[in-house]
């Protein structure tokens, strides 16, 4: 074997780029793919924005609480915590489909192993995993003093899709003798949330009081 002294070392000056990303809001993760190995310890979540368009009509800046690990040398898995997930889903415009899933990064977002900052860019998602898990009602509170019902779910629900007529107040969980469907005289807050607050209209409130539920 022959040993040769390296006469000149040309430093790596090539900036990494974000090639694409996948998003799965049902399982709380983003999967980022880069053009080269990046230093995961240099990653700054606050320099990433999820957007609904390239220009970002609706956008969400990731917080520092996002957890990041490498799954392959050039791939980073970012796990969203429940507060972030709820904020994104409550927005209702981001991460619904490929056409509403973009990720914006700044030059401070992450560096490669040579210390080169990533190129700033906005990249469209290459994959969006649809959230097909139905929400589960965890609890219900009927307040006869404030004439209100509060429903608590295990995930964010889309308020605009609420159908009051499908909400039934009854006297027993099984084989009820009294069932009262809410009418359009009642109203609810048009805010996507884990909590759905319903203000009972006078007809619905009176029926519930008369039924002595």
mmCIF file of C-alpha atoms in Angstrom:
data_model
loop_
_atom_site.group_PDB
_atom_site.id
_atom_site.type_symbol
_atom_site.label_atom_id
_atom_site.label_comp_id
_atom_site.label_asym_id
_atom_site.label_seq_id
_atom_site.Cartn_x
_atom_site.Cartn_y
_atom_site.Cartn_z
ATOM 1 C CA UNK A 1 0.000 0.000 0.000
ATOM 2 C CA UNK A 2 1.063 3.562 -0.697
ATOM 3 C CA UNK A 3 0.500 6.428 1.721
ATOM 4 C CA UNK A 4 0.147 9.874 0.186
ATOM 5 C CA UNK A 5 0.017 13.126 2.123
ATOM 6 C CA UNK A 6 -3.070 15.206 1.353
ATOM 7 C CA UNK A 7 -1.715 18.453 -0.019
ATOM 8 C CA UNK A 8 -4.922 20.426 0.036
ATOM 9 C CA UNK A 9 -8.317 20.056 1.740
ATOM 10 C CA UNK A 10 -11.213 21.911 0.178
ATOM 11 C CA UNK A 11 -13.855 22.609 2.851
ATOM 12 C CA UNK A 12 -17.470 21.597 2.352
ATOM 13 C CA UNK A 13 -19.264 24.827 1.404
ATOM 14 C CA UNK A 14 -22.415 23.231 -0.020
ATOM 15 C CA UNK A 15 -25.543 24.241 1.854
ATOM 16 C CA UNK A 16 -28.056 21.499 2.641
ATOM 17 C CA UNK A 17 -31.567 21.785 1.264
ATOM 18 C CA UNK A 18 -34.928 20.477 2.350
ATOM 19 C CA UNK A 19 -35.970 18.012 -0.353
ATOM 20 C CA UNK A 20 -39.452 17.272 0.933
ATOM 21 C CA UNK A 21 -41.511 16.284 3.927
ATOM 22 C CA UNK A 22 -44.389 14.037 4.947
ATOM 23 C CA UNK A 23 -47.031 14.967 7.500
ATOM 24 C CA UNK A 24 -49.269 12.768 9.649
ATOM 25 C CA UNK A 25 -51.382 14.767 12.080
ATOM 26 C CA UNK A 26 -53.158 11.588 13.196
ATOM 27 C CA UNK A 27 -49.899 10.263 14.639
ATOM 28 C CA UNK A 28 -48.335 13.650 15.455
ATOM 29 C CA UNK A 29 -45.269 13.659 13.219
ATOM 30 C CA UNK A 30 -43.417 15.348 10.376
ATOM 31 C CA UNK A 31 -40.764 13.468 8.388
ATOM 32 C CA UNK A 32 -38.165 15.746 6.778
ATOM 33 C CA UNK A 33 -35.770 14.654 4.017
ATOM 34 C CA UNK A 34 -32.617 16.646 3.183
ATOM 35 C CA UNK A 35 -30.043 16.593 0.379
ATOM 36 C CA UNK A 36 -27.345 15.515 2.832
ATOM 37 C CA UNK A 37 -26.750 14.557 6.441
ATOM 38 C CA UNK A 38 -27.683 17.364 8.831
ATOM 39 C CA UNK A 39 -26.728 17.900 12.443
ATOM 40 C CA UNK A 40 -29.933 17.153 14.366
ATOM 41 C CA UNK A 41 -28.528 18.853 17.484
ATOM 42 C CA UNK A 42 -28.418 22.143 15.547
ATOM 43 C CA UNK A 43 -32.093 21.966 14.614
ATOM 44 C CA UNK A 44 -34.211 24.936 15.738
ATOM 45 C CA UNK A 45 -37.925 24.062 15.547
ATOM 46 C CA UNK A 46 -38.948 27.738 15.772
ATOM 47 C CA UNK A 47 -37.391 28.294 12.334
ATOM 48 C CA UNK A 48 -39.967 25.988 10.723
ATOM 49 C CA UNK A 49 -43.446 27.116 9.691
ATOM 50 C CA UNK A 50 -46.270 24.871 8.523
ATOM 51 C CA UNK A 51 -48.356 26.708 5.918
ATOM 52 C CA UNK A 52 -51.441 26.143 3.795
ATOM 53 C CA UNK A 53 -49.906 27.790 0.700
ATOM 54 C CA UNK A 54 -46.489 28.854 -0.564
ATOM 55 C CA UNK A 55 -47.127 32.409 0.621
ATOM 56 C CA UNK A 56 -48.704 31.241 3.870
ATOM 57 C CA UNK A 57 -52.260 32.561 4.099
ATOM 58 C CA UNK A 58 -52.445 30.455 7.237
ATOM 59 C CA UNK A 59 -49.223 29.480 8.998
ATOM 60 C CA UNK A 60 -48.091 27.904 12.245
ATOM 61 C CA UNK A 61 -44.624 28.374 13.730
ATOM 62 C CA UNK A 62 -43.339 25.224 15.407
ATOM 63 C CA UNK A 63 -42.335 25.691 19.068
ATOM 64 C CA UNK A 64 -39.166 24.513 20.773
ATOM 65 C CA UNK A 65 -41.077 21.655 22.425
ATOM 66 C CA UNK A 66 -41.040 19.679 19.156
ATOM 67 C CA UNK A 67 -38.943 16.514 19.519
ATOM 68 C CA UNK A 68 -36.540 15.679 16.686
ATOM 69 C CA UNK A 69 -34.666 12.435 16.023
ATOM 70 C CA UNK A 70 -32.813 11.049 13.006
ATOM 71 C CA UNK A 71 -34.316 7.962 11.370
ATOM 72 C CA UNK A 72 -31.778 7.878 8.494
ATOM 73 C CA UNK A 73 -28.639 10.016 8.008
ATOM 74 C CA UNK A 74 -30.530 12.540 5.880
ATOM 75 C CA UNK A 75 -33.992 12.174 7.453
ATOM 76 C CA UNK A 76 -35.353 13.824 10.605
ATOM 77 C CA UNK A 77 -38.548 12.831 12.372
ATOM 78 C CA UNK A 78 -40.206 15.705 14.228
ATOM 79 C CA UNK A 79 -42.800 14.694 16.813
ATOM 80 C CA UNK A 80 -45.514 17.205 17.666
ATOM 81 C CA UNK A 81 -46.735 17.472 21.237
ATOM 82 C CA UNK A 82 -50.472 17.711 21.930
ATOM 83 C CA UNK A 83 -50.589 21.532 22.311
ATOM 84 C CA UNK A 84 -48.965 21.977 18.873
ATOM 85 C CA UNK A 85 -51.165 19.330 17.316
ATOM 86 C CA UNK A 86 -54.293 20.940 18.734
ATOM 87 C CA UNK A 87 -53.240 24.375 17.454
ATOM 88 C CA UNK A 88 -52.651 23.066 13.925
ATOM 89 C CA UNK A 89 -55.899 21.099 13.821
ATOM 90 C CA UNK A 90 -57.841 23.989 15.354
ATOM 91 C CA UNK A 91 -56.635 26.191 12.505
ATOM 92 C CA UNK A 92 -58.455 23.846 10.128
ATOM 93 C CA UNK A 93 -56.566 24.979 7.008
ATOM 94 C CA UNK A 94 -53.136 23.347 7.313
ATOM 95 C CA UNK A 95 -52.146 19.751 6.635
ATOM 96 C CA UNK A 96 -55.508 18.695 5.203
ATOM 97 C CA UNK A 97 -54.153 17.600 1.812
ATOM 98 C CA UNK A 98 -51.086 17.993 -0.389
ATOM 99 C CA UNK A 99 -52.417 21.310 -1.679
ATOM 100 C CA UNK A 100 -52.620 22.702 1.883
ATOM 101 C CA UNK A 101 -49.332 21.378 3.262
ATOM 102 C CA UNK A 102 -46.153 23.468 2.914
ATOM 103 C CA UNK A 103 -43.122 23.813 5.159
ATOM 104 C CA UNK A 104 -41.076 27.024 5.281
ATOM 105 C CA UNK A 105 -37.521 26.965 6.673
ATOM 106 C CA UNK A 106 -35.054 29.773 7.338
ATOM 107 C CA UNK A 107 -31.265 29.580 7.143
ATOM 108 C CA UNK A 108 -31.169 29.154 10.930
ATOM 109 C CA UNK A 109 -33.387 26.044 10.890
ATOM 110 C CA UNK A 110 -30.590 23.444 10.757
ATOM 111 C CA UNK A 111 -26.917 23.057 9.754
ATOM 112 C CA UNK A 112 -24.992 20.260 8.098
ATOM 113 C CA UNK A 113 -22.029 18.490 9.734
ATOM 114 C CA UNK A 114 -19.655 21.071 8.241
ATOM 115 C CA UNK A 115 -21.606 23.928 9.809
ATOM 116 C CA UNK A 116 -23.254 25.136 6.598
ATOM 117 C CA UNK A 117 -26.734 26.594 7.130
ATOM 118 C CA UNK A 118 -29.647 25.187 5.179
ATOM 119 C CA UNK A 119 -30.965 27.143 2.202
ATOM 120 C CA UNK A 120 -34.141 29.039 3.054
ATOM 121 C CA UNK A 121 -37.084 27.618 1.124
ATOM 122 C CA UNK A 122 -40.756 26.702 1.081
ATOM 123 C CA UNK A 123 -41.412 23.067 0.191
ATOM 124 C CA UNK A 124 -44.701 21.319 -0.535
ATOM 125 C CA UNK A 125 -45.423 18.041 1.217
ATOM 126 C CA UNK A 126 -44.746 14.865 -0.733
ATOM 127 C CA UNK A 127 -47.137 12.848 1.416
ATOM 128 C CA UNK A 128 -50.076 13.648 3.683
ATOM 129 C CA UNK A 129 -51.458 10.824 5.823
ATOM 130 C CA UNK A 130 -55.141 11.437 6.373
ATOM 131 C CA UNK A 131 -56.432 11.389 9.944
ATOM 132 C CA UNK A 132 -59.154 8.730 9.799
ATOM 133 C CA UNK A 133 -59.585 8.323 13.554
ATOM 134 C CA UNK A 134 -63.035 9.330 14.740
ATOM 135 C CA UNK A 135 -63.182 11.665 17.760
ATOM 136 C CA UNK A 136 -64.346 10.180 21.047
ATOM 137 C CA UNK A 137 -66.636 12.009 23.468
ATOM 138 C CA UNK A 138 -64.930 11.909 26.868
ATOM 139 C CA UNK A 139 -67.364 13.840 29.030
ATOM 140 C CA UNK A 140 -70.477 15.989 29.017
ATOM 141 C CA UNK A 141 -71.564 18.694 31.451
ATOM 142 C CA UNK A 142 -75.128 20.028 31.605
ATOM 143 C CA UNK A 143 -75.295 23.348 33.416
ATOM 144 C CA UNK A 144 -78.870 24.329 34.212
ATOM 145 C CA UNK A 145 -77.749 27.599 35.783
ATOM 146 C CA UNK A 146 -76.064 28.919 32.633
ATOM 147 C CA UNK A 147 -78.309 26.955 30.223
ATOM 148 C CA UNK A 148 -75.356 25.307 28.574
ATOM 149 C CA UNK A 149 -73.880 21.963 27.611
ATOM 150 C CA UNK A 150 -70.136 21.428 27.371
ATOM 151 C CA UNK A 151 -68.775 18.431 25.452
ATOM 152 C CA UNK A 152 -65.143 17.339 25.809
ATOM 153 C CA UNK A 153 -63.517 15.186 23.110
ATOM 154 C CA UNK A 154 -60.207 13.336 22.875
ATOM 155 C CA UNK A 155 -59.140 15.417 19.863
ATOM 156 C CA UNK A 156 -59.957 18.684 18.133
ATOM 157 C CA UNK A 157 -63.348 18.649 16.400
ATOM 158 C CA UNK A 158 -64.436 20.850 13.526
ATOM 159 C CA UNK A 159 -67.159 23.097 14.940
ATOM 160 C CA UNK A 160 -68.627 23.975 11.537
ATOM 161 C CA UNK A 161 -69.650 20.341 11.023
ATOM 162 C CA UNK A 162 -71.638 20.149 14.253
ATOM 163 C CA UNK A 163 -75.242 19.000 13.791
ATOM 164 C CA UNK A 164 -77.256 19.948 16.851
ATOM 165 C CA UNK A 165 -80.103 17.623 15.889
ATOM 166 C CA UNK A 166 -77.717 14.668 16.314
ATOM 167 C CA UNK A 167 -77.033 15.639 19.930
ATOM 168 C CA UNK A 168 -79.563 13.923 22.175
ATOM 169 C CA UNK A 169 -80.087 14.468 25.892
ATOM 170 C CA UNK A 170 -81.545 11.397 27.570
ATOM 171 C CA UNK A 171 -82.310 10.085 31.050
ATOM 172 C CA UNK A 172 -80.404 6.800 30.806
ATOM 173 C CA UNK A 173 -77.260 5.627 28.963
ATOM 174 C CA UNK A 174 -79.092 2.505 27.771
ATOM 175 C CA UNK A 175 -82.809 1.988 27.057
ATOM 176 C CA UNK A 176 -83.732 5.605 27.852
ATOM 177 C CA UNK A 177 -87.355 6.558 28.442
ATOM 178 C CA UNK A 178 -86.750 10.229 27.610
ATOM 179 C CA UNK A 179 -84.773 11.469 24.587
ATOM 180 C CA UNK A 180 -84.569 15.128 23.592
ATOM 181 C CA UNK A 181 -82.768 16.160 20.395
ATOM 182 C CA UNK A 182 -81.411 19.694 20.388
ATOM 183 C CA UNK A 183 -82.960 22.140 17.917
ATOM 184 C CA UNK A 184 -81.537 25.013 15.892
ATOM 185 C CA UNK A 185 -82.780 27.320 18.661
ATOM 186 C CA UNK A 186 -79.621 26.337 20.504
ATOM 187 C CA UNK A 187 -76.226 27.568 19.317
ATOM 188 C CA UNK A 188 -72.562 26.688 19.639
ATOM 189 C CA UNK A 189 -69.189 28.402 19.413
ATOM 190 C CA UNK A 190 -67.668 28.245 15.918
ATOM 191 C CA UNK A 191 -64.200 27.464 17.233
ATOM 192 C CA UNK A 192 -62.361 24.240 16.440
ATOM 193 C CA UNK A 193 -61.382 22.761 19.785
ATOM 194 C CA UNK A 194 -61.487 19.703 22.016
ATOM 195 C CA UNK A 195 -64.336 21.461 23.834
ATOM 196 C CA UNK A 196 -67.687 22.159 22.215
ATOM 197 C CA UNK A 197 -69.732 24.705 24.163
ATOM 198 C CA UNK A 198 -73.462 24.747 23.390
ATOM 199 C CA UNK A 199 -75.777 27.500 24.572
ATOM 200 C CA UNK A 200 -79.251 26.054 24.973
ATOM 201 C CA UNK A 201 -82.083 27.901 23.306
ATOM 202 C CA UNK A 202 -85.130 28.558 25.459
ATOM 203 C CA UNK A 203 -87.274 25.773 23.856
ATOM 204 C CA UNK A 204 -84.537 23.176 24.392
ATOM 205 C CA UNK A 205 -83.842 24.412 27.914
ATOM 206 C CA UNK A 206 -87.527 24.281 28.842
ATOM 207 C CA UNK A 207 -87.920 20.727 27.505
ATOM 208 C CA UNK A 208 -84.927 19.574 29.533
ATOM 209 C CA UNK A 209 -86.242 21.233 32.690
ATOM 210 C CA UNK A 210 -89.737 19.775 32.229
ATOM 211 C CA UNK A 211 -88.271 16.317 31.667
ATOM 212 C CA UNK A 212 -86.389 16.743 34.968
ATOM 213 C CA UNK A 213 -83.144 15.406 33.487
#
